[in-house]
Coordinates of C-alpha atoms in Angstrom, one line a residue:
M298 CA 144.0 64.2 47.5
L299 CA 147.1 64.3 50.3
F300 CA 146.8 66.5 53.2
S301 CA 150.2 67.8 52.7
R302 CA 149.5 69.1 49.3
V303 CA 147.0 71.7 50.7
V304 CA 149.6 72.4 53.3
E305 CA 152.3 73.0 50.6
V306 CA 149.7 75.4 48.7
S307 CA 149.0 77.3 51.6
A308 CA 152.5 77.9 52.7
E309 CA 153.1 78.8 48.6
V310 CA 150.4 81.3 48.8
G311 CA 151.7 83.1 52.1
S312 CA 154.9 83.3 50.7
T313 CA 154.1 85.6 47.7
R314 CA 152.9 88.8 47.5
S315 CA 152.0 88.2 43.6
R316 CA 148.2 87.9 43.6
L317 CA 148.7 85.7 39.9
A318 CA 151.2 83.5 41.5
K319 CA 148.5 83.0 44.5
V320 CA 145.6 82.4 41.9
S321 CA 147.7 80.2 39.9
A322 CA 149.1 78.3 43.0
L323 CA 145.4 77.6 44.2
A324 CA 143.4 77.2 40.5
E325 CA 146.3 74.1 40.3
L326 CA 145.5 72.4 43.4
L327 CA 142.0 73.0 42.9
R328 CA 141.7 71.1 39.5
G329 CA 143.5 68.2 40.7
S330 CA 141.1 67.8 43.9
E331 CA 138.1 65.3 44.3
D332 CA 137.7 67.0 47.9
T333 CA 136.9 71.0 46.4
E334 CA 134.4 71.9 49.6
A335 CA 137.0 70.6 52.3
V336 CA 140.2 72.2 50.3
V337 CA 138.7 75.6 50.0
S338 CA 137.5 75.7 54.1
F339 CA 141.6 75.0 54.8
L340 CA 143.0 77.4 52.6
V341 CA 140.6 80.2 53.8
G342 CA 141.0 79.2 57.3
V343 CA 137.7 77.9 58.5
P344 CA 136.8 74.2 58.9
R345 CA 133.9 73.8 56.7
Q346 CA 132.1 72.4 60.3
G347 CA 132.5 76.0 61.3
R348 CA 133.6 76.6 64.7
I349 CA 133.6 73.1 66.4
G350 CA 134.7 73.8 69.4
A351 CA 138.6 73.4 69.7
G352 CA 140.3 76.2 70.8
F353 CA 143.8 78.0 71.2
R354 CA 144.1 76.0 74.7
T355 CA 143.2 72.7 72.9
A356 CA 145.4 73.2 70.1
R357 CA 148.3 74.1 72.1
Q358 CA 148.4 71.1 74.5
L359 CA 148.5 68.6 71.9
A360 CA 152.0 67.4 71.8
A361 CA 151.8 64.1 69.5
P362 CA 155.3 63.2 68.3
P363 CA 155.0 64.2 64.6
A364 CA 154.8 61.6 61.6
D365 CA 157.5 60.9 59.6
E366 CA 156.1 60.9 56.2
A367 CA 152.2 62.3 55.1
S368 CA 149.9 59.9 54.9
L369 CA 146.6 61.7 55.9
R370 CA 144.0 62.7 53.2
V371 CA 142.2 65.5 52.9
S372 CA 139.0 63.3 53.9
D373 CA 140.7 61.9 56.6
V374 CA 141.4 65.3 58.2
D375 CA 137.6 66.8 57.3
G376 CA 136.5 63.2 58.8
A377 CA 137.8 63.7 62.0
L378 CA 136.9 67.3 62.3
G379 CA 133.2 66.5 61.3
E380 CA 133.1 63.6 64.4
F381 CA 134.7 66.0 66.9
A382 CA 132.3 68.8 66.2
A383 CA 129.0 66.2 66.0
E384 CA 130.3 64.8 69.6
S385 CA 128.5 65.8 72.5
G386 CA 126.9 64.6 76.1
K387 CA 128.3 62.4 78.8
G388 CA 132.3 61.4 78.3
S389 CA 132.3 64.0 75.2
A390 CA 135.4 65.9 75.8
A391 CA 137.4 62.5 76.6
R392 CA 136.1 61.0 72.8
R393 CA 136.8 64.8 71.8
A394 CA 140.7 64.5 73.2
A395 CA 140.8 61.6 71.7
L396 CA 140.0 62.3 67.9
L397 CA 142.3 65.2 68.0
A398 CA 145.0 63.2 69.4
A399 CA 144.6 60.5 66.8
L400 CA 144.4 63.0 63.9
F401 CA 147.7 64.8 64.9
A402 CA 149.6 61.0 65.7
G403 CA 148.9 61.3 62.0
A404 CA 150.4 64.6 61.0
T405 CA 153.9 65.8 60.2
A406 CA 155.3 68.4 62.0
D407 CA 154.5 70.8 59.1
E408 CA 150.4 69.4 58.9
Q409 CA 150.6 69.7 63.1
D410 CA 151.4 73.4 62.6
F411 CA 148.6 73.9 59.9
L412 CA 145.9 72.3 61.9
K413 CA 146.8 73.8 65.3
R414 CA 146.5 77.1 63.2
L415 CA 143.0 76.1 61.7
L416 CA 141.7 75.5 64.9
T417 CA 142.5 78.4 66.7
G418 CA 141.7 81.0 64.1
E419 CA 145.1 81.5 63.2
L420 CA 145.0 80.8 59.5
R421 CA 141.4 82.4 58.9
Q422 CA 142.3 84.6 56.3
G423 CA 139.5 86.2 55.0
A424 CA 141.2 88.4 52.9
L425 CA 142.4 85.7 50.7
E426 CA 138.3 84.9 49.5
G427 CA 139.1 87.3 46.7
V428 CA 142.3 85.5 45.5
M429 CA 140.0 82.1 45.8
L430 CA 136.9 83.5 44.0
D431 CA 139.6 84.2 41.1
A432 CA 141.2 80.9 41.5
V433 CA 137.6 78.9 41.1
A434 CA 136.9 80.7 38.4
R435 CA 140.1 80.0 36.7
A436 CA 140.1 76.1 37.6
A437 CA 136.6 75.6 36.3
D438 CA 137.0 77.8 33.5
V439 CA 134.0 80.3 34.0
P440 CA 133.6 84.3 34.2
G441 CA 134.6 85.3 37.3
E442 CA 131.5 87.5 37.9
A443 CA 129.4 84.6 37.7
V444 CA 131.4 83.3 40.7
R445 CA 130.9 86.0 42.7
R446 CA 127.2 86.3 42.1
A447 CA 127.1 82.8 43.1
F448 CA 129.1 83.6 46.4
M449 CA 127.3 86.2 47.0
L450 CA 123.5 84.3 46.9
S451 CA 125.0 81.1 48.6
G452 CA 127.5 82.9 51.2
A453 CA 129.6 79.7 51.3
L454 CA 132.6 79.7 49.3
P455 CA 133.4 76.0 49.9
A456 CA 129.9 75.3 47.9
T457 CA 130.2 77.6 45.1
A458 CA 133.8 76.4 44.1
A459 CA 132.5 72.9 44.2
A460 CA 129.4 73.9 42.0
A461 CA 131.8 76.0 39.5
L462 CA 133.9 73.0 39.1
R463 CA 131.8 69.5 38.9
D464 CA 128.7 72.1 36.7
G465 CA 130.3 75.2 35.6
V466 CA 128.3 78.0 34.7
G467 CA 125.1 76.0 34.8
G468 CA 125.8 75.0 38.3
L469 CA 126.5 78.6 39.3
A470 CA 123.0 79.9 38.1
R471 CA 121.7 77.4 40.2
F472 CA 122.2 79.7 43.3
R473 CA 119.4 81.9 43.6
L474 CA 117.9 84.4 46.4
E475 CA 116.0 82.3 49.1
V476 CA 114.4 84.1 51.7
G477 CA 115.8 83.1 54.7
R478 CA 119.1 82.7 53.8
P479 CA 121.4 85.6 54.0
V480 CA 123.0 87.5 51.5
R481 CA 126.6 88.9 51.4
P482 CA 126.0 93.1 51.9
M483 CA 126.7 95.5 49.5
L484 CA 129.8 97.8 50.5
A485 CA 130.4 101.3 50.1
S486 CA 133.8 102.7 49.5
P487 CA 135.3 105.8 51.0
A488 CA 135.0 109.4 49.3
E489 CA 137.3 112.5 50.1
S490 CA 134.5 115.3 49.6
L491 CA 130.9 115.2 48.7
D492 CA 132.2 117.5 45.7
G493 CA 134.1 113.9 44.9
A494 CA 131.3 111.5 45.7
L495 CA 129.0 113.5 43.0
A496 CA 131.3 114.3 40.6
G497 CA 130.7 112.7 37.2
A498 CA 128.1 111.1 38.7
G499 CA 124.7 110.4 36.9
P500 CA 121.6 110.5 39.0
V501 CA 122.0 109.6 42.4
V502 CA 120.1 109.2 46.0
V503 CA 121.7 110.7 48.8
E504 CA 121.3 109.2 52.5
H505 CA 121.9 109.9 56.0
K506 CA 125.2 107.4 57.0
L507 CA 123.8 106.0 60.2
D508 CA 126.3 105.5 63.3
G509 CA 124.7 102.0 63.7
A510 CA 125.7 98.3 63.1
R511 CA 124.5 96.6 59.6
I512 CA 121.5 94.0 59.7
Q513 CA 119.5 92.1 56.8
V514 CA 116.0 90.7 57.8
H515 CA 114.3 88.3 56.0
R516 CA 110.6 87.8 56.3
S517 CA 108.3 85.0 55.3
G518 CA 104.6 84.9 56.0
D519 CA 105.2 85.2 59.9
E520 CA 108.5 84.3 60.0
V521 CA 111.4 86.5 60.4
R522 CA 115.3 86.0 60.9
V523 CA 117.7 88.9 61.3
F524 CA 121.3 88.7 60.3
T525 CA 124.1 91.1 61.2
R526 CA 126.5 92.2 58.2
T527 CA 128.7 89.0 59.2
L528 CA 125.7 86.9 57.9
R529 CA 125.4 85.8 62.0
E530 CA 121.9 85.1 62.7
I531 CA 120.6 87.3 65.9
T532 CA 116.6 87.0 65.8
G533 CA 116.3 86.1 69.1
T534 CA 118.3 88.9 70.6
V535 CA 116.1 91.2 68.5
P536 CA 112.5 91.1 69.7
E537 CA 111.0 94.6 68.5
L538 CA 113.2 94.3 65.1
V539 CA 111.3 91.0 64.8
E540 CA 107.7 92.3 65.0
L541 CA 108.1 95.3 64.0
V542 CA 109.2 93.6 60.5
R543 CA 106.1 90.9 60.8
G544 CA 103.8 93.9 60.7
L545 CA 105.1 95.1 57.6
P546 CA 102.6 95.6 54.6
C547 CA 103.7 92.3 52.9
E548 CA 104.2 88.6 52.7
S549 CA 107.8 88.4 51.7
V550 CA 110.3 90.8 52.0
V551 CA 114.6 90.9 52.3
L552 CA 115.6 94.2 53.4
D553 CA 118.9 95.8 53.9
G554 CA 119.6 98.6 56.4
E555 CA 121.0 99.6 59.8
T556 CA 119.9 99.7 63.6
L557 CA 120.6 101.8 66.4
A558 CA 119.4 102.8 69.6
L559 CA 118.0 106.4 70.1
R560 CA 118.3 109.1 72.9
D561 CA 114.9 110.4 73.6
D562 CA 115.6 113.1 71.0
G563 CA 116.1 110.8 68.4
K564 CA 119.5 111.1 67.8
P565 CA 121.7 108.2 68.0
R566 CA 122.9 106.7 71.6
P567 CA 127.0 105.6 71.4
F568 CA 127.5 102.7 69.0
Q569 CA 129.1 100.7 71.5
E570 CA 125.7 100.5 73.5
T571 CA 123.8 99.4 69.9
M572 CA 126.8 96.9 69.7
S573 CA 125.8 95.6 73.3
R574 CA 123.0 94.2 72.0
F575 CA 124.5 91.8 69.3
G576 CA 126.5 90.2 71.6
A577 CA 123.9 89.4 74.0
R578 CA 121.9 85.8 74.4
D579 CA 118.6 87.5 75.4
A580 CA 117.1 90.8 74.8
R581 CA 117.8 93.5 76.7
E582 CA 115.9 96.8 77.8
L583 CA 117.5 99.2 75.2
L584 CA 115.1 99.1 72.4
L585 CA 116.7 99.1 68.9
S586 CA 115.3 101.0 65.6
P587 CA 115.5 100.3 62.4
F588 CA 116.5 102.5 59.4
F589 CA 116.4 100.5 56.1
F590 CA 118.1 101.5 52.5
D591 CA 117.6 98.7 50.2
C592 CA 115.4 95.9 49.0
L593 CA 116.4 92.8 47.8
H594 CA 113.2 90.6 47.5
L595 CA 109.1 91.6 47.9
D596 CA 106.5 89.3 47.3
G597 CA 108.1 87.0 45.3
D598 CA 110.2 89.0 43.1
D599 CA 113.7 89.4 43.3
L600 CA 115.0 92.8 43.0
L601 CA 119.1 92.3 43.0
D602 CA 119.6 93.0 39.3
R603 CA 116.8 95.9 39.1
P604 CA 118.4 99.7 39.1
L605 CA 118.1 101.2 42.9
R606 CA 115.4 103.3 41.6
E607 CA 113.4 100.3 41.4
R608 CA 114.9 98.7 44.3
L609 CA 113.7 102.4 46.3
A610 CA 110.1 102.0 45.1
A611 CA 109.5 98.7 46.6
L612 CA 111.5 99.4 49.6
R613 CA 109.0 102.6 50.4
S614 CA 106.2 100.1 49.8
A615 CA 107.4 97.8 51.9
A616 CA 108.9 99.7 54.8
G617 CA 107.1 103.3 55.0
R618 CA 108.4 105.5 57.5
H619 CA 111.1 103.3 58.4
V620 CA 113.4 104.0 55.4
V621 CA 116.7 105.9 56.1
P622 CA 116.1 109.8 55.5
G623 CA 117.7 110.9 51.9
V624 CA 117.1 112.8 48.8
A625 CA 116.9 111.1 45.2
D626 CA 118.0 112.6 42.1
A627 CA 119.8 114.7 44.2
T628 CA 121.4 118.6 43.1
P629 CA 124.9 119.8 44.7
E630 CA 122.4 121.8 46.6
S631 CA 120.4 119.4 48.1
A632 CA 123.3 116.9 48.8
A633 CA 124.7 119.5 50.8
G634 CA 121.6 120.2 53.1
V635 CA 120.9 116.6 53.3
L636 CA 124.9 116.1 54.8
R637 CA 124.1 119.0 57.2
D638 CA 121.2 117.6 58.4
A639 CA 122.7 114.4 59.0
L640 CA 125.5 116.1 61.1
D641 CA 123.3 118.0 63.0
G642 CA 121.6 115.0 63.8
G643 CA 124.2 113.0 65.4
H644 CA 125.0 110.9 62.2
E645 CA 128.3 110.0 60.4
G646 CA 127.9 111.7 56.8
V647 CA 126.1 110.4 54.3
V648 CA 126.0 108.0 51.5
V649 CA 126.0 108.6 47.9
K650 CA 124.6 106.2 45.5
D651 CA 124.1 105.6 41.9
L652 CA 120.0 105.4 41.2
D653 CA 120.9 103.2 38.2
S654 CA 123.1 100.6 39.9
P655 CA 122.3 96.9 40.8
Y656 CA 123.0 95.6 43.8
A657 CA 126.7 94.3 43.8
A658 CA 126.9 92.2 47.0
G659 CA 130.1 91.7 49.0
R660 CA 131.8 94.2 46.8
R661 CA 133.2 97.9 47.2
G662 CA 132.8 99.9 44.4
K663 CA 132.2 103.3 43.1
A664 CA 128.1 102.8 42.9
W665 CA 128.0 103.5 46.6
R666 CA 130.0 106.4 48.2
K667 CA 130.3 107.2 51.9
V668 CA 131.3 110.7 52.8
K669 CA 132.5 111.8 56.4
P670 CA 134.0 114.8 57.2
V671 CA 136.3 113.2 59.5
H672 CA 138.6 110.7 57.7
T673 CA 138.1 107.1 59.7
L674 CA 139.6 103.8 58.5
D675 CA 139.1 100.3 59.9
L676 CA 142.1 98.8 60.8
V677 CA 143.4 95.2 62.4
V678 CA 145.1 95.4 66.0
L679 CA 148.2 93.5 65.2
G680 CA 149.8 93.9 68.7
V681 CA 150.1 96.7 71.5
E682 CA 152.7 98.0 74.0
W683 CA 152.8 98.0 78.0
G684 CA 151.7 101.5 79.2
S685 CA 154.0 103.6 81.4
G686 CA 152.7 106.4 84.2
R687 CA 149.0 106.5 84.9
R688 CA 148.6 103.5 82.4
E689 CA 151.0 101.4 83.9
G690 CA 149.5 97.7 84.0
L691 CA 147.4 98.4 80.7
L692 CA 147.8 97.8 77.3
S693 CA 148.1 101.1 75.6
N694 CA 149.8 102.0 72.3
L695 CA 148.3 100.0 69.3
H696 CA 150.1 98.5 66.3
L697 CA 147.7 99.1 63.6
G698 CA 147.4 96.8 60.2
A699 CA 145.9 97.2 56.9
R700 CA 144.3 95.0 55.0
D701 CA 146.3 93.0 52.1
A702 CA 143.6 93.1 49.4
D703 CA 145.7 89.8 47.9
G704 CA 145.3 87.7 51.0
G705 CA 148.8 88.5 52.4
P706 CA 148.6 88.7 56.1
P707 CA 147.6 92.6 57.7
V708 CA 150.5 95.1 56.8
M709 CA 151.3 97.5 59.6
V710 CA 150.8 100.9 59.0
G711 CA 150.7 103.1 62.4
K712 CA 150.4 103.0 65.8
T713 CA 148.6 105.1 68.1
F714 CA 147.3 105.2 71.8
K715 CA 145.0 108.5 71.7
G716 CA 141.6 108.2 72.2
L717 CA 141.3 106.0 74.9
T718 CA 139.2 106.3 77.7
D719 CA 140.0 104.4 81.1
E720 CA 137.0 101.8 80.3
L721 CA 138.2 101.1 76.7
L722 CA 142.0 100.6 78.0
A723 CA 140.6 98.2 80.5
W724 CA 138.5 96.4 77.8
Q725 CA 141.3 96.4 75.8
T726 CA 143.7 95.3 77.9
R727 CA 141.4 91.7 78.7
A728 CA 140.5 91.3 75.0
L729 CA 144.1 91.5 73.8
L730 CA 145.4 89.4 76.6
A731 CA 142.8 86.8 75.4
I732 CA 144.3 86.5 72.2
A733 CA 147.8 87.2 72.3
E734 CA 150.1 85.0 70.8
E735 CA 153.6 86.2 72.3
R736 CA 154.0 88.1 75.6
G737 CA 157.4 90.4 75.2
E738 CA 158.5 92.6 78.0
W739 CA 157.1 95.8 76.3
V740 CA 155.1 94.2 73.2
V741 CA 152.4 92.1 73.1
R742 CA 151.9 90.2 69.6
V743 CA 148.0 89.3 68.9
R744 CA 146.0 87.1 66.4
P745 CA 144.9 89.8 63.8
E746 CA 141.5 89.7 64.2
L747 CA 140.1 92.7 66.0
V748 CA 139.2 95.6 64.1
V749 CA 139.4 99.2 65.6
E750 CA 137.9 102.6 64.0
I751 CA 140.8 104.7 63.5
A752 CA 140.4 108.9 62.9
L753 CA 143.1 110.3 61.3
D754 CA 144.3 113.9 59.3
G755 CA 145.6 111.6 56.7
A756 CA 149.0 109.8 55.4
Q757 CA 152.1 109.9 54.7
V758 CA 155.1 108.5 52.9
S759 CA 157.2 106.4 55.6
P760 CA 160.3 104.1 55.3
R761 CA 159.4 102.9 58.7
Y762 CA 156.5 100.3 58.0
P763 CA 156.5 98.0 54.9
G764 CA 153.7 99.4 53.2
G765 CA 155.9 102.5 52.9
V766 CA 152.8 104.7 54.1
A767 CA 152.0 105.8 57.7
L768 CA 148.9 107.2 59.2
R769 CA 149.4 110.9 60.7
F770 CA 147.6 111.7 63.8
A771 CA 145.8 108.7 64.4
R772 CA 143.3 108.2 67.3
V773 CA 141.0 105.5 68.4
V774 CA 137.3 105.8 67.7
R775 CA 136.0 102.6 68.7
Y776 CA 136.3 98.8 68.6
R777 CA 134.2 97.4 66.0
P778 CA 133.0 93.9 67.2
D779 CA 130.1 93.8 63.8
K780 CA 133.6 93.6 61.6
T781 CA 135.9 91.1 61.0
A782 CA 139.6 91.2 59.8
A783 CA 138.6 90.2 56.3
E784 CA 136.3 93.6 56.3
A785 CA 139.2 96.1 57.6
D786 CA 140.2 98.5 55.1
T787 CA 143.0 97.9 52.6
L788 CA 146.5 99.1 52.4
D789 CA 145.4 100.5 49.2
A790 CA 143.1 102.9 51.2
V791 CA 145.7 104.1 53.1
R792 CA 147.4 104.9 50.2
A793 CA 145.3 106.9 48.7
M794 CA 145.2 109.4 51.6
L795 CA 148.8 110.7 50.5
P796 CA 148.9 113.7 49.1
E797 CA 148.8 113.8 45.0
R798 CA 152.4 114.2 45.2
T799 CA 154.1 112.0 47.2
A800 CA 154.4 107.8 46.8
P801 CA 154.6 104.7 48.9
D802 CA 157.8 104.1 46.9
G803 CA 159.7 107.9 47.4
G804 CA 160.4 110.8 49.9
G805 CA 160.2 110.9 53.1
A806 CA 163.4 110.7 55.5
P807 CA 163.8 108.0 57.8
L808 CA 162.8 108.7 61.4
D809 CA 165.2 109.2 64.0
P810 CA 165.6 105.5 66.2
R811 CA 166.2 107.9 69.2
E812 CA 162.7 109.3 69.0
P813 CA 160.9 108.5 72.9
A814 CA 158.1 105.7 72.9
A815 CA 154.8 106.4 72.1
D816 CA 153.6 106.6 75.7
D817 CA 156.6 108.9 76.9
P818 CA 155.2 112.4 77.1
R819 CA 157.9 113.8 74.6
S820 CA 156.4 112.1 72.1
Q821 CA 154.5 114.7 69.9
D822 CA 152.7 114.8 66.8
T823 CA 155.2 111.6 65.1
A824 CA 154.7 110.6 61.5
D825 CA 152.8 107.8 62.5
G826 CA 150.0 109.6 64.2
Q827 CA 151.5 108.6 67.9
G828 CA 151.0 112.7 68.8

């Protein structure tokens, strides 16, 4: 298959808001591809070889004249990237440069642009994964649930697609839970209130929602591996967790949970202190404590499809006192008591879980509902404005985007400069300048990859932004380096916060274009949460 065909379909998918149109275009391409894994990798914006070491500066320095006609094949591009990733040792820099120069010399202008964005991460469209899964199911004529389950267990979308297109349902069924290979984590959906989360629910367990970092631990005999929510391995930086899991009363286990640093009184330290361990190359003095809330495998028995009630029994058997506090078969009264205890302990709130539900990895649904007294959203930073006054010389006012669930670019839903400490302002300035795509006199546009947690009082209809909705009284809680842009909250999640009598396609008066800038002290309580 010609590489140009992949580039054309990528442009076609990016130009439409229709999920059906995206799925149709991708499925048609996959049916005619003999290089399925490479094609899928390119389209979701991550080379099959992973991070190959060709960064933003390297890609931007490539200036080969474009080819007049498309001649590169998908296998040519995939092979060149594989050679690039494999180069090491003395003289490797020159050999890598030559490989990229040769690749770009054979590419048309559109192909060169695609390659640059692929190499710099600008093509990375994690939000497109859901659309791609639907396209794989259509192209292979297999049930979508079979594709999603295989992807959950493999953690690799290209391999899942190749199996589906080559061997159908039988190929997908060969993906099994494998101790040592991480599984995509099950996710919780937000609930407006505890009563709302309990309404209409059957038997549930209500657990503390800890202000920590998601972990997944795998043990087989004495071998222990620890992964983050993005499936990145961090075993070498958390020896205390490895030692604890190695001492559990079992031979093999896969546990899902959270870890956090605690104060002497048992309350959690700031989230940033916990996350400092995850970016470290070596173990630090700050010790982490694990709290597990699910068991996916125990001593040779896979539990993914078992109801949560059975998984919790296995969890208690394996993890003992290291289980997240909670109450099973909770009544409204006991659930309220768990919420009070969680908040008194310095945690975020509670999670309400259906005791009859299986482990639906990688998906948000109503089986798990998180309840927090303060509304928060995880949004993507799209740009930032230079500050004024005391913040002059610092990047201050954030432009915030919600994820498009159908794989399009993030949709802007508001701005805020509230909640930023001096330390966070300094860090933010360095971090955002490092991913800047365009530096204007007033606004710096950045690659949409940093996720920030925003507290807000709700949302309201607004014609200012393309999604028709704006945040109210938004303020920064913290950055979320443990999350990717693909895990940010969707535009639908923002719209769900609208008052019931409003809709994003109606109501709301246009904002006065003469209103003061967000960093101007005259700016108070504006519709997009800048006040």
